[in-house]
């Protein structure tokens, strides 16, 4: 990483992103030259692991339609063959989790469906230490409208759900010139596709270049960054944003880093033609230890202030996170990606010291979740889809505790989303100048009863409000389940769920849950 632009993530570190994965990574892993071995279920440090599994879920619900007027009890069966691939060595590194879900309703076969879940992040190194390709891809269920029926379980059918697939590919070339100047040339391409067809389809493409000080020990550094990005919504319009920014970096010691930025930015998001303005800003990064990080960023951009505040701290048994940001969102599913901190995030951060490599750490996190009987691919749909460039302000707080037998995670978040492109005629939850506020809170606890069994409890509350029209929906959910290990590769769980929806799409639901997971 060049000293002159520390805000860029290290391109050689695989990003752990729950919402995007790479199809290119799938091909890379398929061609990987290491010997694939079955996963014995306990060692994430092995360089290459393939772990297939099959999960059967039974849900007995008293309200399969999730309505107040047409309640119908039903038994929903899910059969989910899954594949986990983890690579921590060689020219392709990353992880892949894929699941094919077959749904069968005992009383309403018209709702039977095939769903997919995908989560992965892969990096390929094509030229030693110089040419890389990062890729992300994802497949998940998401809400179409912010004010449609909210569901506690992606297996329960509503007209407000759709399958969304995302793909992102980022090739880049980096190196050192004259022993002191770092360069990075890169391109990026991402696409989001919604099965609904009418909303949630977008494409992003562009390129960037960076020059800057290469010495990481220098107290004073410089950088120059140029970028060109195009965003195209299928039901909206295409927009372009260009920028050229210079930066000065001052690092008095190894803990504190100060950055000043300034340049020009041009965009047609708020007009028919490109309009150029001066952009400037500053950032402060403080990292007194591997356990504590503080980041403050503030930039004046075409839409006003863009800022990020982030504080992370972890102790031997706790993780603390506080965040506040105001940024542009320019893909169709961005409003669905501001989710609460999850058990994956909690364990992933806590394992940072033991597993500094992000790929190995992600693999070990998946093993820990498996031991707790938790499926990282099961994500309840949140947020909503958009069809225009938007502005989002997000406040978040999370604290987690990891003990010898007990894990506790408390998360809360508030987001305000509004349309930034006044010329778009697309119809979505932000049409007509609407501003959508979402508040979510979650408390989850897991206690290991014995070496083979544990008890999990999750309480959540999600509220969505149109600040202009007053439209609102709210979903409260409580879930408890008991998990036990029947064999070396077999887990079984029993549970119950209570859901209460309030507002424009009200309903109540009771459900009994049973799950059998077999690692093949």
Short mmCIF file of C-alpha atoms in Angstrom, two decimals:
data_model
loop_
_atom_site.label_atom_id
_atom_site.label_comp_id
_atom_site.label_asym_id
_atom_site.label_seq_id
_atom_site.Cartn_x
_atom_site.Cartn_y
_atom_site.Cartn_z
CA UNK A 1 0.00 0.00 0.00
CA UNK A 2 1.33 3.36 -0.92
CA UNK A 3 2.00 5.70 1.93
CA UNK A 4 0.48 8.63 0.13
CA UNK A 5 -3.07 7.32 0.06
CA UNK A 6 -3.74 5.34 3.24
CA UNK A 7 -7.49 5.66 2.78
CA UNK A 8 -7.34 3.03 0.03
CA UNK A 9 -7.73 -0.50 1.30
CA UNK A 10 -4.75 -2.75 0.74
CA UNK A 11 -5.58 -4.35 -2.62
CA UNK A 12 -3.71 -7.51 -1.64
CA UNK A 13 -6.02 -8.18 1.28
CA UNK A 14 -9.22 -10.02 0.45
CA UNK A 15 -12.22 -7.96 1.47
CA UNK A 16 -14.68 -9.80 3.72
CA UNK A 17 -17.98 -8.58 2.29
CA UNK A 18 -21.31 -10.24 3.12
CA UNK A 19 -23.11 -8.80 0.12
CA UNK A 20 -20.76 -9.28 -2.89
CA UNK A 21 -18.77 -12.22 -4.23
CA UNK A 22 -16.99 -13.16 -7.42
CA UNK A 23 -17.87 -15.44 -10.28
CA UNK A 24 -14.28 -15.06 -11.44
CA UNK A 25 -13.27 -16.39 -8.04
CA UNK A 26 -15.39 -19.49 -8.61
CA UNK A 27 -13.45 -20.25 -11.77
CA UNK A 28 -10.15 -19.53 -10.07
CA UNK A 29 -10.92 -21.86 -7.20
CA UNK A 30 -12.05 -24.55 -9.63
CA UNK A 31 -8.66 -24.37 -11.36
CA UNK A 32 -6.69 -24.11 -8.13
CA UNK A 33 -3.58 -26.28 -8.27
CA UNK A 34 -3.65 -27.50 -4.66
CA UNK A 35 -4.98 -30.89 -3.64
CA UNK A 36 -8.61 -30.52 -2.49
CA UNK A 37 -9.41 -32.41 0.70
CA UNK A 38 -12.66 -32.87 2.59
CA UNK A 39 -13.06 -30.66 5.63
CA UNK A 40 -12.78 -32.54 8.89
CA UNK A 41 -14.47 -29.61 10.59
CA UNK A 42 -11.81 -28.09 12.75
CA UNK A 43 -8.73 -26.58 11.11
CA UNK A 44 -9.05 -23.35 9.12
CA UNK A 45 -5.28 -23.13 8.62
CA UNK A 46 -5.28 -25.88 5.97
CA UNK A 47 -4.51 -24.26 2.59
CA UNK A 48 -7.44 -25.66 0.62
CA UNK A 49 -10.69 -27.16 1.90
CA UNK A 50 -13.90 -28.30 0.23
CA UNK A 51 -16.80 -29.00 2.58
CA UNK A 52 -20.18 -30.13 1.17
CA UNK A 53 -23.24 -30.38 3.39
CA UNK A 54 -27.00 -30.91 3.32
CA UNK A 55 -29.49 -29.09 5.55
CA UNK A 56 -33.17 -29.93 6.03
CA UNK A 57 -35.38 -27.29 7.68
CA UNK A 58 -38.98 -27.80 8.77
CA UNK A 59 -41.10 -24.74 9.65
CA UNK A 60 -44.61 -25.22 11.03
CA UNK A 61 -46.23 -21.78 10.84
CA UNK A 62 -49.75 -20.61 11.68
CA UNK A 63 -49.57 -17.80 9.08
CA UNK A 64 -47.75 -18.84 5.91
CA UNK A 65 -49.26 -15.90 3.98
CA UNK A 66 -48.03 -13.32 6.52
CA UNK A 67 -51.34 -11.46 6.44
CA UNK A 68 -53.95 -10.41 9.01
CA UNK A 69 -56.98 -11.39 6.89
CA UNK A 70 -56.00 -14.58 5.05
CA UNK A 71 -54.15 -16.61 7.67
CA UNK A 72 -53.25 -20.15 6.69
CA UNK A 73 -51.23 -22.70 8.63
CA UNK A 74 -48.67 -24.64 6.63
CA UNK A 75 -45.62 -26.86 6.89
CA UNK A 76 -42.67 -25.50 4.91
CA UNK A 77 -39.85 -27.90 4.05
CA UNK A 78 -36.45 -26.65 2.92
CA UNK A 79 -33.78 -28.96 1.52
CA UNK A 80 -30.47 -27.15 1.05
CA UNK A 81 -27.39 -28.82 -0.41
CA UNK A 82 -24.44 -26.51 0.23
CA UNK A 83 -20.78 -26.21 -0.67
CA UNK A 84 -18.04 -24.36 1.19
CA UNK A 85 -14.67 -23.79 -0.49
CA UNK A 86 -11.80 -22.12 1.35
CA UNK A 87 -8.37 -21.34 -0.08
CA UNK A 88 -5.58 -19.74 1.96
CA UNK A 89 -2.57 -20.32 -0.30
CA UNK A 90 -1.52 -20.17 -3.92
CA UNK A 91 -2.44 -17.68 -6.61
CA UNK A 92 -6.17 -17.77 -5.78
CA UNK A 93 -7.17 -17.05 -2.19
CA UNK A 94 -10.61 -16.60 -0.72
CA UNK A 95 -13.75 -18.39 0.35
CA UNK A 96 -17.03 -19.40 -1.21
CA UNK A 97 -20.29 -20.48 0.41
CA UNK A 98 -23.07 -21.60 -1.92
CA UNK A 99 -26.45 -23.10 -1.09
CA UNK A 100 -29.30 -24.26 -3.33
CA UNK A 101 -32.60 -24.14 -1.43
CA UNK A 102 -35.64 -26.15 -2.45
CA UNK A 103 -38.90 -24.96 -0.82
CA UNK A 104 -42.03 -27.09 -0.51
CA UNK A 105 -45.33 -25.95 1.04
CA UNK A 106 -47.48 -28.85 2.25
CA UNK A 107 -50.80 -27.04 1.64
CA UNK A 108 -49.94 -24.53 -1.08
CA UNK A 109 -47.68 -26.06 -3.69
CA UNK A 110 -48.05 -22.96 -5.88
CA UNK A 111 -45.59 -21.26 -3.51
CA UNK A 112 -42.94 -23.97 -4.04
CA UNK A 113 -39.69 -22.46 -5.25
CA UNK A 114 -35.98 -22.89 -5.77
CA UNK A 115 -33.79 -20.24 -4.13
CA UNK A 116 -30.04 -19.67 -4.05
CA UNK A 117 -27.63 -18.22 -1.52
CA UNK A 118 -24.07 -17.25 -2.29
CA UNK A 119 -21.33 -15.53 -0.34
CA UNK A 120 -17.66 -15.32 -1.27
CA UNK A 121 -14.62 -13.13 -1.70
CA UNK A 122 -11.66 -14.15 -3.85
CA UNK A 123 -8.41 -12.58 -4.98
CA UNK A 124 -6.25 -13.91 -7.79
CA UNK A 125 -2.60 -12.94 -8.25
CA UNK A 126 -1.69 -13.23 -11.92
CA UNK A 127 1.70 -11.50 -11.81
CA UNK A 128 3.72 -11.81 -8.61
CA UNK A 129 3.07 -8.75 -6.41
CA UNK A 130 1.94 -6.67 -9.39
CA UNK A 131 -1.21 -7.82 -11.22
CA UNK A 132 -4.29 -8.79 -9.22
CA UNK A 133 -7.98 -9.42 -9.78
CA UNK A 134 -10.34 -9.05 -6.85
CA UNK A 135 -13.83 -10.41 -7.24
CA UNK A 136 -17.01 -10.51 -5.23
CA UNK A 137 -20.43 -11.97 -6.01
CA UNK A 138 -23.60 -12.63 -4.03
CA UNK A 139 -27.09 -14.06 -4.32
CA UNK A 140 -29.65 -13.26 -1.63
CA UNK A 141 -33.30 -12.46 -0.96
CA UNK A 142 -34.10 -8.76 -0.53
CA UNK A 143 -37.14 -6.56 -0.04
CA UNK A 144 -38.43 -4.67 -3.08
CA UNK A 145 -40.26 -1.90 -1.24
CA UNK A 146 -39.41 -0.34 2.09
CA UNK A 147 -43.11 -0.44 3.05
CA UNK A 148 -44.22 -3.84 1.76
CA UNK A 149 -44.67 -6.92 3.92
CA UNK A 150 -41.62 -7.55 6.08
CA UNK A 151 -40.74 -11.21 6.71
CA UNK A 152 -38.89 -12.89 9.59
CA UNK A 153 -37.79 -15.75 7.34
CA UNK A 154 -36.66 -15.69 3.71
CA UNK A 155 -38.42 -19.05 3.25
CA UNK A 156 -41.87 -17.47 3.76
CA UNK A 157 -43.22 -16.16 0.47
CA UNK A 158 -44.33 -12.54 0.05
CA UNK A 159 -44.77 -10.40 -3.05
CA UNK A 160 -42.31 -7.94 -1.52
CA UNK A 161 -39.32 -10.30 -1.86
CA UNK A 162 -37.06 -10.94 -4.81
CA UNK A 163 -33.77 -12.63 -5.51
CA UNK A 164 -30.88 -10.23 -6.11
CA UNK A 165 -27.54 -11.25 -7.63
CA UNK A 166 -24.45 -9.05 -7.59
CA UNK A 167 -21.07 -9.40 -9.28
CA UNK A 168 -18.01 -7.19 -8.91
CA UNK A 169 -14.64 -7.58 -10.66
CA UNK A 170 -11.67 -5.28 -9.95
CA UNK A 171 -8.41 -5.84 -11.87
CA UNK A 172 -5.44 -3.65 -10.96
CA UNK A 173 -1.73 -3.29 -11.58
CA UNK A 174 0.52 -1.91 -8.86
CA UNK A 175 4.21 -1.45 -8.21
CA UNK A 176 7.06 0.92 -7.33
CA UNK A 177 8.73 3.44 -9.64
CA UNK A 178 12.27 4.71 -9.00
CA UNK A 179 12.23 3.07 -5.59
CA UNK A 180 10.08 5.75 -3.99
CA UNK A 181 6.88 6.28 -5.99
CA UNK A 182 4.02 3.81 -5.78
CA UNK A 183 1.57 3.44 -8.64
CA UNK A 184 -1.75 1.68 -9.00
CA UNK A 185 -3.85 1.42 -12.17
CA UNK A 186 -7.20 -0.27 -11.85
CA UNK A 187 -10.60 -0.78 -13.33
CA UNK A 188 -13.85 -1.90 -11.79
CA UNK A 189 -17.06 -3.41 -13.03
CA UNK A 190 -20.09 -4.38 -10.98
CA UNK A 191 -23.61 -5.43 -11.83
CA UNK A 192 -26.71 -5.95 -9.69
CA UNK A 193 -29.65 -7.90 -11.09
CA UNK A 194 -33.06 -8.37 -9.51
CA UNK A 195 -35.44 -11.19 -10.42
CA UNK A 196 -38.34 -8.76 -10.06
CA UNK A 197 -37.35 -7.24 -13.40
CA UNK A 198 -38.97 -3.85 -12.78
CA UNK A 199 -36.60 -2.57 -10.10
CA UNK A 200 -33.18 -3.30 -8.67
CA UNK A 201 -30.97 -3.52 -11.77
CA UNK A 202 -27.83 -1.40 -12.03
CA UNK A 203 -24.36 -1.41 -13.58
CA UNK A 204 -21.23 0.39 -12.39
CA UNK A 205 -18.02 0.70 -14.39
CA UNK A 206 -14.95 2.86 -14.26
CA UNK A 207 -11.25 3.20 -13.69
CA UNK A 208 -8.77 4.85 -11.36
CA UNK A 209 -5.08 5.72 -11.14
CA UNK A 210 -2.88 6.51 -8.15
CA UNK A 211 0.63 7.89 -7.69
CA UNK A 212 2.17 8.58 -4.31
CA UNK A 213 4.92 8.12 -1.79
CA UNK A 214 5.92 4.48 -1.47
CA UNK A 215 7.92 4.57 1.75
CA UNK A 216 5.69 3.47 4.61
CA UNK A 217 8.12 4.92 7.17
CA UNK A 218 8.11 8.45 5.73
CA UNK A 219 6.69 11.14 8.01
CA UNK A 220 5.51 13.25 5.08
CA UNK A 221 3.94 11.78 1.96
CA UNK A 222 1.94 12.83 -1.05
CA UNK A 223 -0.57 11.31 -3.43
CA UNK A 224 -2.49 11.97 -6.62
CA UNK A 225 -5.69 10.11 -7.47
CA UNK A 226 -7.79 10.25 -10.63
CA UNK A 227 -11.07 8.37 -11.14
CA UNK A 228 -13.90 8.07 -13.65
CA UNK A 229 -17.08 6.18 -12.74
CA UNK A 230 -20.33 5.57 -14.61
CA UNK A 231 -23.55 4.33 -12.99
CA UNK A 232 -26.50 3.08 -15.04
CA UNK A 233 -29.89 2.07 -13.61
CA UNK A 234 -32.08 0.07 -15.98
CA UNK A 235 -35.28 1.83 -14.86
CA UNK A 236 -33.57 5.15 -14.17
CA UNK A 237 -30.79 6.91 -16.03
CA UNK A 238 -27.02 6.79 -16.46
CA UNK A 239 -24.76 9.25 -14.60
CA UNK A 240 -21.02 9.93 -14.54
CA UNK A 241 -18.71 11.16 -11.78
CA UNK A 242 -15.07 12.16 -12.37
CA UNK A 243 -12.47 13.43 -9.93
CA UNK A 244 -8.81 14.42 -9.63
CA UNK A 245 -7.58 14.84 -6.05
CA UNK A 246 -4.17 15.52 -4.53
CA UNK A 247 -3.28 14.69 -0.94
CA UNK A 248 -0.64 15.43 1.67
CA UNK A 249 -0.04 12.97 4.50
CA UNK A 250 1.68 13.68 7.80
CA UNK A 251 2.59 10.84 10.16
CA UNK A 252 4.35 12.05 13.31
CA UNK A 253 4.55 8.48 14.62
CA UNK A 254 3.34 5.00 13.83
CA UNK A 255 -0.02 5.58 15.52
CA UNK A 256 -1.36 8.86 14.12
CA UNK A 257 -1.86 9.86 10.50
CA UNK A 258 -3.22 13.19 9.21
CA UNK A 259 -4.30 13.72 5.59
CA UNK A 260 -5.31 16.86 3.69
CA UNK A 261 -7.03 16.54 0.29
CA UNK A 262 -8.07 18.90 -2.48
CA UNK A 263 -9.02 18.79 -6.15
CA UNK A 264 -11.85 18.93 -8.68
CA UNK A 265 -14.94 16.78 -9.07
CA UNK A 266 -17.38 16.68 -11.96
CA UNK A 267 -20.76 14.94 -12.11
CA UNK A 268 -24.12 15.01 -13.87
CA UNK A 269 -26.05 13.39 -11.00
CA UNK A 270 -27.89 16.65 -10.29
CA UNK A 271 -27.90 18.06 -13.84
CA UNK A 272 -28.07 17.03 -17.49
CA UNK A 273 -24.42 17.91 -18.16
CA UNK A 274 -21.22 17.46 -16.20
CA UNK A 275 -20.81 20.19 -13.60
CA UNK A 276 -17.39 20.68 -11.99
CA UNK A 277 -16.81 21.86 -8.44
CA UNK A 278 -13.89 22.13 -6.05
CA UNK A 279 -13.65 19.29 -3.56
CA UNK A 280 -11.53 19.27 -0.40
CA UNK A 281 -11.32 17.45 2.88
CA UNK A 282 -9.23 15.94 5.65
CA UNK A 283 -8.94 12.75 7.63
CA UNK A 284 -7.44 11.55 10.89
CA UNK A 285 -6.55 7.92 11.51
CA UNK A 286 -5.39 6.80 14.96
CA UNK A 287 -4.34 3.23 15.64
CA UNK A 288 -2.55 2.97 18.99
CA UNK A 289 -2.66 -0.84 18.84
CA UNK A 290 -4.02 -3.73 16.80
CA UNK A 291 -7.06 -3.68 19.07
CA UNK A 292 -8.11 -0.04 18.65
CA UNK A 293 -8.80 2.02 15.53
CA UNK A 294 -10.30 5.51 15.18
CA UNK A 295 -11.08 7.10 11.82
CA UNK A 296 -12.44 10.59 11.08
CA UNK A 297 -13.01 11.72 7.48
CA UNK A 298 -14.79 14.79 6.13
CA UNK A 299 -14.93 15.98 2.52
CA UNK A 300 -16.81 18.74 0.77
CA UNK A 301 -18.41 17.21 -2.33
CA UNK A 302 -21.04 18.12 -4.91
CA UNK A 303 -23.90 17.09 -2.58
CA UNK A 304 -22.47 18.73 0.54
CA UNK A 305 -20.56 17.07 3.36
CA UNK A 306 -19.45 13.46 2.96
CA UNK A 307 -18.10 12.09 6.21
CA UNK A 308 -17.19 8.93 8.05
CA UNK A 309 -16.65 8.35 11.75
CA UNK A 310 -15.59 4.89 12.85
CA UNK A 311 -14.35 3.58 16.19
CA UNK A 312 -13.48 -0.05 16.83
CA UNK A 313 -12.05 -1.55 19.98
CA UNK A 314 -11.71 -5.09 21.19
CA UNK A 315 -10.54 -6.64 24.42
CA UNK A 316 -9.93 -10.26 25.28
CA UNK A 317 -13.68 -10.89 25.46
CA UNK A 318 -15.48 -7.86 23.97
CA UNK A 319 -15.87 -6.00 20.68
CA UNK A 320 -17.08 -2.38 20.45
CA UNK A 321 -18.06 -0.56 17.24
CA UNK A 322 -19.48 2.94 16.71
CA UNK A 323 -20.08 4.46 13.29
CA UNK A 324 -21.57 7.52 11.61
CA UNK A 325 -21.43 8.17 7.87
CA UNK A 326 -23.03 10.25 5.12
CA UNK A 327 -22.25 8.90 1.66
CA UNK A 328 -23.57 8.38 -1.87
CA UNK A 329 -25.09 4.99 -2.73
CA UNK A 330 -24.94 4.18 -6.42
CA UNK A 331 -26.13 0.61 -6.86
CA UNK A 332 -29.63 -0.79 -6.75
CA UNK A 333 -29.22 -2.85 -3.58
CA UNK A 334 -27.15 -0.36 -1.56
CA UNK A 335 -30.11 0.52 0.68
CA UNK A 336 -30.35 -3.17 1.61
CA UNK A 337 -26.71 -3.49 2.63
CA UNK A 338 -26.57 -1.41 5.77
CA UNK A 339 -27.31 -4.38 7.98
CA UNK A 340 -26.65 -4.74 11.66
CA UNK A 341 -23.48 -6.30 12.95
CA UNK A 342 -23.86 -10.07 12.80
CA UNK A 343 -22.42 -13.04 14.66
CA UNK A 344 -20.01 -13.44 11.73
CA UNK A 345 -18.69 -9.87 12.26
CA UNK A 346 -18.36 -10.38 16.00
CA UNK A 347 -16.36 -13.58 15.79
CA UNK A 348 -14.35 -12.35 12.79
CA UNK A 349 -13.14 -9.27 14.67
CA UNK A 350 -12.44 -11.23 17.84
CA UNK A 351 -10.18 -13.66 15.94
CA UNK A 352 -8.07 -10.85 14.43
CA UNK A 353 -5.07 -11.44 16.70
CA UNK A 354 -5.12 -15.23 16.43
CA UNK A 355 -5.67 -15.27 12.65
CA UNK A 356 -4.24 -12.07 11.10
CA UNK A 357 -4.71 -13.37 7.56
CA UNK A 358 -8.27 -12.40 6.51
CA UNK A 359 -8.87 -15.57 4.50
CA UNK A 360 -7.85 -17.91 7.32
CA UNK A 361 -9.80 -15.78 9.79
CA UNK A 362 -12.96 -15.92 7.69
CA UNK A 363 -12.61 -19.69 7.40
CA UNK A 364 -12.22 -20.11 11.14
CA UNK A 365 -15.20 -17.82 11.71
CA UNK A 366 -17.35 -20.11 9.58
CA UNK A 367 -16.20 -23.09 11.65
CA UNK A 368 -17.11 -21.27 14.87
CA UNK A 369 -20.57 -20.44 13.51
CA UNK A 370 -21.04 -24.05 12.48
CA UNK A 371 -20.20 -25.19 16.00
CA UNK A 372 -22.90 -22.84 17.30
CA UNK A 373 -25.42 -24.21 14.80
CA UNK A 374 -25.65 -20.89 12.92
CA UNK A 375 -25.85 -20.67 9.12
CA UNK A 376 -24.01 -17.58 7.79
CA UNK A 377 -25.98 -17.79 4.53
CA UNK A 378 -29.36 -17.33 6.21
CA UNK A 379 -30.05 -13.59 6.02
CA UNK A 380 -33.47 -12.10 6.71
CA UNK A 381 -34.34 -9.59 3.94
CA UNK A 382 -33.92 -5.97 5.08
CA UNK A 383 -33.78 -2.56 3.44
CA UNK A 384 -35.17 -2.05 -0.06
CA UNK A 385 -34.18 -1.70 -3.71
CA UNK A 386 -33.61 1.64 -5.46
CA UNK A 387 -33.34 2.79 -9.07
CA UNK A 388 -31.40 6.06 -8.77
CA UNK A 389 -28.32 7.52 -7.09
CA UNK A 390 -29.18 8.08 -3.43
CA UNK A 391 -27.80 9.76 -0.33
CA UNK A 392 -27.63 7.76 2.89
CA UNK A 393 -26.82 8.81 6.46
CA UNK A 394 -26.14 5.87 8.79
CA UNK A 395 -25.59 5.74 12.56
CA UNK A 396 -24.63 2.43 14.14
CA UNK A 397 -23.57 0.95 17.46
CA UNK A 398 -22.59 -2.62 18.29
CA UNK A 399 -21.09 -4.33 21.31
CA UNK A 400 -20.34 -8.01 21.58
CA UNK A 401 -19.13 -10.33 24.30
CA UNK A 402 -17.42 -13.66 23.67
CA UNK A 403 -16.97 -15.86 26.71
CA UNK A 404 -15.94 -19.44 27.26
CA UNK A 405 -19.56 -20.61 27.05
CA UNK A 406 -21.62 -17.48 26.35
CA UNK A 407 -21.72 -15.04 23.42
CA UNK A 408 -23.84 -11.86 23.48
CA UNK A 409 -24.28 -9.32 20.68
CA UNK A 410 -26.22 -6.04 20.88
CA UNK A 411 -26.59 -3.94 17.72
CA UNK A 412 -28.55 -0.82 16.80
CA UNK A 413 -28.66 1.24 13.62
CA UNK A 414 -30.51 4.16 12.08
CA UNK A 415 -30.34 5.09 8.40
CA UNK A 416 -31.91 7.98 6.47
CA UNK A 417 -32.04 7.48 2.69
CA UNK A 418 -33.20 9.97 0.06
CA UNK A 419 -32.89 10.30 -3.71
CA UNK A 420 -29.95 12.41 -4.85
CA UNK A 421 -30.76 12.43 -8.57
CA UNK A 422 -33.66 14.90 -9.11
CA UNK A 423 -33.86 14.10 -12.84
CA UNK A 424 -34.56 10.38 -12.48
CA UNK A 425 -38.12 9.29 -13.24
CA UNK A 426 -37.69 5.79 -11.78
CA UNK A 427 -40.39 4.56 -9.40
CA UNK A 428 -39.16 3.18 -6.08
CA UNK A 429 -39.52 3.82 -2.35
CA UNK A 430 -37.70 7.16 -2.74
CA UNK A 431 -39.90 8.56 -5.52
CA UNK A 432 -41.59 11.95 -5.14
CA UNK A 433 -38.84 13.22 -2.86
CA UNK A 434 -39.52 10.70 -0.10
CA UNK A 435 -37.02 10.29 2.73
CA UNK A 436 -37.01 6.84 4.31
CA UNK A 437 -35.81 6.32 7.87
CA UNK A 438 -35.03 2.81 9.09
CA UNK A 439 -34.29 1.89 12.68
CA UNK A 440 -33.18 -1.61 13.59
CA UNK A 441 -32.07 -3.18 16.84
CA UNK A 442 -31.07 -6.73 17.68
CA UNK A 443 -30.02 -8.66 20.77
CA UNK A 444 -28.69 -12.17 20.36
CA UNK A 445 -27.25 -14.54 22.94
CA UNK A 446 -25.78 -18.01 22.65
CA UNK A 447 -24.93 -20.21 25.63
CA UNK A 448 -23.13 -23.53 25.38
CA UNK A 449 -24.99 -25.93 27.66
CA UNK A 450 -22.62 -28.86 27.19
CA UNK A 451 -19.75 -29.72 24.89
CA UNK A 452 -22.32 -30.86 22.32
CA UNK A 453 -25.30 -28.54 22.79
CA UNK A 454 -26.11 -24.83 23.05
CA UNK A 455 -29.10 -22.51 23.44
CA UNK A 456 -29.63 -19.42 21.24
CA UNK A 457 -31.96 -16.45 21.70
CA UNK A 458 -32.50 -13.58 19.24
CA UNK A 459 -34.71 -10.51 19.74
CA UNK A 460 -35.06 -7.97 16.93
CA UNK A 461 -37.08 -4.88 16.07
CA UNK A 462 -37.11 -3.17 12.67
CA UNK A 463 -39.01 0.08 11.94
CA UNK A 464 -39.35 1.90 8.62
CA UNK A 465 -40.89 5.37 8.26
CA UNK A 466 -41.57 7.64 5.30
CA UNK A 467 -40.73 10.99 6.88
CA UNK A 468 -42.93 12.84 4.39
CA UNK A 469 -46.11 10.77 4.00
CA UNK A 470 -46.05 9.05 7.39
CA UNK A 471 -46.25 5.53 5.93
CA UNK A 472 -44.64 3.03 8.29
CA UNK A 473 -44.03 -0.65 8.94
CA UNK A 474 -42.54 -2.42 11.95
CA UNK A 475 -41.52 -6.02 12.57
CA UNK A 476 -40.75 -7.49 15.99
CA UNK A 477 -39.32 -11.00 16.15
CA UNK A 478 -38.23 -13.33 18.95
CA UNK A 479 -36.53 -16.64 18.16
CA UNK A 480 -35.18 -19.30 20.51
CA UNK A 481 -33.55 -22.57 19.49
CA UNK A 482 -31.64 -25.45 20.98
CA UNK A 483 -28.78 -26.99 18.99
CA UNK A 484 -27.02 -30.28 19.63
CA UNK A 485 -24.34 -32.28 17.86
CA UNK A 486 -25.57 -35.79 17.06
CA UNK A 487 -22.31 -36.94 15.51
CA UNK A 488 -18.97 -35.72 14.25
CA UNK A 489 -20.63 -34.18 11.18
CA UNK A 490 -24.29 -33.91 12.20
CA UNK A 491 -26.14 -31.09 14.01
CA UNK A 492 -29.80 -30.89 15.00
CA UNK A 493 -31.84 -27.97 16.34
CA UNK A 494 -35.34 -27.28 17.63
CA UNK A 495 -36.80 -23.81 18.04
CA UNK A 496 -39.75 -21.46 18.11
CA UNK A 497 -40.43 -18.02 16.64
CA UNK A 498 -42.89 -15.22 17.40
CA UNK A 499 -43.35 -12.36 14.92
CA UNK A 500 -45.52 -9.25 15.17
CA UNK A 501 -45.81 -6.85 12.21
CA UNK A 502 -47.33 -3.39 12.80
CA UNK A 503 -48.26 -0.57 10.44
CA UNK A 504 -49.27 -0.68 6.78
CA UNK A 505 -48.81 -4.48 6.45
CA UNK A 506 -49.78 -5.94 9.85
CA UNK A 507 -49.84 -9.62 10.86
CA UNK A 508 -48.82 -11.97 13.66
CA UNK A 509 -47.14 -15.37 13.41
CA UNK A 510 -46.12 -18.32 15.57
CA UNK A 511 -43.74 -20.94 14.18
CA UNK A 512 -42.01 -24.13 15.31
CA UNK A 513 -38.61 -24.80 13.74
CA UNK A 514 -36.51 -27.94 13.26
CA UNK A 515 -33.19 -28.24 11.43
CA UNK A 516 -30.91 -31.16 10.58
CA UNK A 517 -27.46 -30.42 9.13
CA UNK A 518 -25.13 -33.11 7.78
CA UNK A 519 -21.53 -32.37 6.79
CA UNK A 520 -20.65 -34.80 4.02
#
